[in-house]
Amino acid sequence: GLMAIDCPSTGIVDYRQVALSFAQDFQEAGGCVLTNFEVEDIEMAKESPSRSKDGMKYPIVIRNTKGEEVRCQYVVTCAGLYSDRISELSGCNPNPRIVPFRGDYLLLKPEKRYLVKGNIYPVPDSRFPFLGVHFTPRMDGSIWLGPNAVLAFKREGYRPFDFSARDIMDIIIKSGLIKLVFQNFSYGVNEMYKACFLSATVKHLQKFIPEITVSDILRGPAGVRAQALDRDGNLVEDFVFDGGVGVIGNRILHVRNAPSPAATSSLAISGMIADEVQQRFKL
């Protein structure tokens, strides 16, 4: 490297443990966490809203694919890969659309982990929200290298050959992906090339650690980024808060996009969302 900024305070955490801690705090405050609850419908109760012991009305019904229901006064959604579809279910704006981008990581072999002593990040390309290939030590001692950024052919397409016809049709017909591809054709081809040929990714890694070779790495896990895209093919890089009109729309806040570093900044973001909830719902 020609030049770098040293940040001694940079650290790593096990974010699964962080999320579980958040869930425990929420439960201790009286909340309830439901998992595997695939939402199928969000609507106003057709009968008179039920009342709780404290006399509060719960006019909104959230129903899952198994027919189970949750009733509430207000709804805040942070649905990631499904944020546009959840917004549509509640009768709110479907745009911006979500386009899934898969990021494949490589793993540094155990005998070469000594080469990386901390997080190493490149200067990102200001035209894109992706960070470029970087070196990430993990809590278990492993070193992740990457990721790249390639179009996923399924919203939860964590593997290269995962495919969903519905998701692909949504991407092609309803989003501005075609315009994005034409505007950034060479970048997309380069990312696809790196995904197929490890040697291409290694060349980028060698800019920071020249000793790394193709024989030092293995293919690793992948993540999927829920990238918001407008109709003109522009990548949405800021927060998008969206509600709706009418009785149900006035009781819903959709958090449509939370750009990186959403996990690192989760507590600050939650404060901003809470402020937005108070302002919108006049609580």
C-alpha positions in Angstrom: 0.0 0.0 0.0 1.2 3.5 -0.8 -0.7 5.2 2.1 -3.1 4.3 4.9 -5.1 5.7 7.8 -4.5 3.8 11.1 -7.5 3.5 13.4 -6.5 1.7 16.6 -10.0 1.8 18.0 -11.5 -0.4 15.2 -12.8 -3.6 16.6 -14.8 -6.7 15.8 -17.7 -8.3 17.5 -19.9 -11.4 17.2 -23.0 -9.7 15.9 -25.2 -12.7 16.5 -24.5 -12.2 20.2 -25.2 -8.5 19.9 -28.6 -9.2 18.2 -29.5 -11.8 20.9 -28.6 -9.2 23.6 -30.9 -6.6 21.9 -33.7 -9.2 21.8 -33.2 -10.0 25.5 -33.4 -6.3 26.4 -36.6 -6.0 24.4 -38.2 -9.0 26.1 -37.3 -7.8 29.5 -39.0 -4.5 28.6 -42.2 -6.5 27.9 -41.8 -7.2 24.2 -42.2 -10.5 22.5 -40.0 -11.9 19.7 -41.6 -14.1 17.0 -39.4 -15.9 14.5 -40.5 -17.8 11.3 -43.5 -15.5 11.0 -43.8 -15.0 7.2 -46.2 -12.1 6.8 -48.9 -12.6 4.2 -51.3 -9.7 4.9 -51.5 -6.4 6.8 -55.0 -4.9 7.1 -57.4 -3.1 9.4 -59.6 -5.3 11.6 -63.0 -5.8 10.0 -64.7 -6.1 13.3 -64.5 -3.6 16.2 -60.8 -3.4 17.3 -60.1 -5.6 20.3 -59.1 -4.0 23.6 -56.3 -5.0 25.9 -56.5 -4.9 29.7 -55.3 -1.3 29.7 -58.2 -0.3 27.4 -56.0 0.3 24.3 -57.4 -0.6 20.9 -55.5 -2.8 18.4 -57.0 -2.1 15.0 -54.2 -3.5 12.8 -54.1 -7.2 12.0 -50.8 -8.7 10.8 -51.4 -12.3 9.5 -48.8 -14.9 8.5 -48.9 -17.7 6.0 -50.1 -20.1 8.7 -53.2 -18.0 9.5 -51.7 -16.8 12.8 -52.3 -13.1 13.8 -50.7 -10.3 15.6 -52.8 -7.2 16.5 -51.3 -3.8 17.2 -51.9 -0.1 17.2 -48.9 0.9 15.1 -46.5 -0.9 12.8 -42.8 -0.2 12.1 -41.2 -2.5 9.5 -37.5 -3.0 8.8 -37.9 -5.8 6.3 -34.6 -5.7 4.4 -34.8 -7.9 1.3 -38.6 -7.8 1.4 -39.2 -4.2 2.4 -40.8 -3.3 -1.0 -43.2 -6.2 -0.8 -44.2 -5.6 2.8 -44.9 -2.0 1.9 -47.2 -3.1 -1.0 -49.0 -5.5 1.4 -50.0 -2.5 3.5 -51.1 -0.5 0.5 -48.1 1.8 0.6 -45.6 2.8 -2.1 -43.8 -0.1 -3.7 -40.8 2.1 -4.7 -37.9 2.0 -4.3 -37.6 -1.6 -5.3 -35.1 -4.0 -3.7 -32.5 -5.6 -5.9 -30.4 -8.4 -4.2 -26.7 -8.3 -4.6 -24.7 -11.3 -3.4 -21.3 -10.7 -1.8 -19.0 -13.8 -1.9 -16.2 -14.0 0.6 -13.0 -16.0 0.5 -11.2 -17.5 3.5 -7.5 -17.2 4.2 -6.0 -20.6 5.1 -5.2 -21.1 8.8 -1.4 -21.3 8.2 -1.5 -17.8 6.5 -3.7 -16.0 9.0 -0.6 -14.4 10.6 -0.4 -12.1 7.6 -3.5 -10.1 8.7 -3.3 -8.4 12.1 -6.4 -6.2 11.9 -9.2 -4.9 9.6 -7.9 -3.7 6.3 -10.2 -1.7 4.1 -9.6 -0.1 0.7 -10.8 3.4 -0.3 -14.3 2.6 -1.7 -15.4 3.7 -5.1 -17.6 6.8 -4.5 -19.9 5.8 -7.4 -21.1 2.6 -5.6 -22.2 1.8 -2.1 -20.1 -1.4 -2.1 -16.8 -1.3 -0.1 -14.6 -3.4 -2.3 -12.5 -6.3 -1.2 -11.2 -6.1 2.3 -9.7 -8.2 5.1 -11.9 -9.0 8.1 -10.7 -10.9 11.1 -13.5 -12.8 12.8 -14.1 -13.7 16.5 -13.2 -17.4 15.8 -9.8 -16.5 14.4 -10.7 -16.9 10.7 -10.0 -14.2 8.1 -12.6 -13.3 5.6 -11.5 -11.7 2.3 -13.9 -9.8 0.1 -16.7 -9.4 -0.7 -17.4 -8.9 -4.4 -20.8 -7.6 -5.5 -22.8 -9.6 -8.1 -26.5 -9.7 -8.9 -28.3 -12.5 -7.0 -31.0 -14.4 -8.9 -33.1 -14.8 -5.7 -33.8 -12.5 -2.8 -32.2 -15.0 -0.4 -29.7 -16.2 -3.0 -26.8 -17.1 -0.8 -25.5 -19.6 -3.3 -24.4 -18.9 -6.9 -27.2 -21.1 -8.5 -30.1 -20.1 -6.2 -32.9 -18.9 -8.5 -36.4 -17.6 -8.2 -38.4 -16.8 -11.3 -40.7 -14.4 -9.4 -37.7 -12.5 -7.9 -36.0 -12.2 -11.4 -39.2 -10.9 -13.0 -39.6 -8.3 -10.3 -36.0 -7.2 -10.8 -36.3 -6.9 -14.5 -39.8 -5.5 -14.9 -40.4 -3.4 -11.8 -36.9 -2.0 -10.9 -34.5 0.2 -12.7 -31.9 -2.6 -13.0 -31.7 -2.5 -16.8 -30.7 1.2 -16.7 -28.2 0.5 -13.9 -26.6 -2.3 -16.0 -26.2 0.0 -19.0 -24.7 2.8 -16.9 -22.2 0.5 -15.1 -21.6 -2.3 -17.6 -17.9 -2.6 -17.2 -18.1 -2.6 -13.4 -20.7 -5.4 -13.4 -18.6 -7.5 -15.9 -15.5 -7.1 -13.7 -17.4 -8.2 -10.6 -18.7 -11.3 -12.4 -15.2 -12.1 -13.6 -13.8 -11.8 -10.1 -16.6 -14.1 -8.8 -15.7 -16.8 -11.3 -11.9 -16.6 -11.2 -10.1 -16.4 -7.8 -6.9 -15.1 -9.4 -8.7 -11.9 -10.3 -9.7 -11.3 -6.7 -6.3 -12.2 -5.5 -4.7 -9.4 -7.6 -6.8 -6.9 -5.7 -5.8 -8.5 -2.4 -2.1 -8.4 -3.3 -2.3 -4.6 -3.5 -2.4 -4.7 0.3 -0.6 -7.9 1.1 1.6 -9.0 -1.8 2.5 -12.3 -0.2 -1.0 -13.7 -0.7 -1.4 -16.2 -3.5 -4.3 -18.2 -5.0 -3.1 -21.3 -3.1 -3.6 -19.5 0.2 -7.3 -19.0 -0.1 -10.5 -21.0 -0.1 -14.1 -20.1 -1.1 -16.1 -19.0 1.9 -19.6 -17.9 2.8 -21.8 -15.2 1.2 -24.1 -12.4 2.2 -26.9 -10.8 0.3 -27.3 -7.0 0.3 -30.8 -5.6 0.1 -30.0 -2.7 -2.3 -32.7 -0.2 -2.9 -32.9 1.0 -6.5 -35.1 3.7 -8.0 -36.9 3.6 -11.4 -34.0 5.6 -13.0 -31.5 3.0 -12.1 -29.9 5.0 -9.3 -28.6 3.1 -6.2 -30.4 4.6 -3.1 -27.7 5.4 -0.6 -29.6 7.1 2.1 -32.4 6.2 4.6 -35.9 5.9 3.2 -38.8 6.3 5.6 -42.2 5.7 4.1 -45.7 5.6 5.3 -49.0 5.7 3.5 -52.4 7.3 3.2 -55.7 6.4 4.7 -56.4 4.8 8.0 -53.8 2.0 7.9 -51.1 4.0 6.1 -51.2 6.6 8.9 -50.4 3.9 11.4 -47.4 2.4 9.5 -43.8 3.4 9.2 -41.7 1.5 6.7 -37.9 1.7 7.1 -37.2 1.1 3.4 -33.4 1.4 3.3 -30.7 1.4 5.9 -27.3 1.8 4.2 -24.0 0.5 5.6 -22.9 0.5 8.3 -26.3 -0.3 9.6 -25.1 -3.0 12.1 -22.3 -0.8 13.5 -24.7 2.1 13.9 -27.7 0.1 15.0 -28.2 2.0 18.3 -28.0 5.4 16.7 -30.3 4.3 13.9 -32.8 2.9 16.4 -32.9 6.4 18.1 -33.6 8.0 14.8 -36.4 5.6 14.0 -37.9 6.2 17.5 -37.9 9.9 16.8 -39.6 9.4 13.4 -42.2 7.2 15.1 -43.0 9.8 17.7 -43.2 12.5 15.1 -45.4 10.6 12.6 -47.8 9.0 15.1 -47.8 12.0 17.4 -47.0 9.9 20.4 
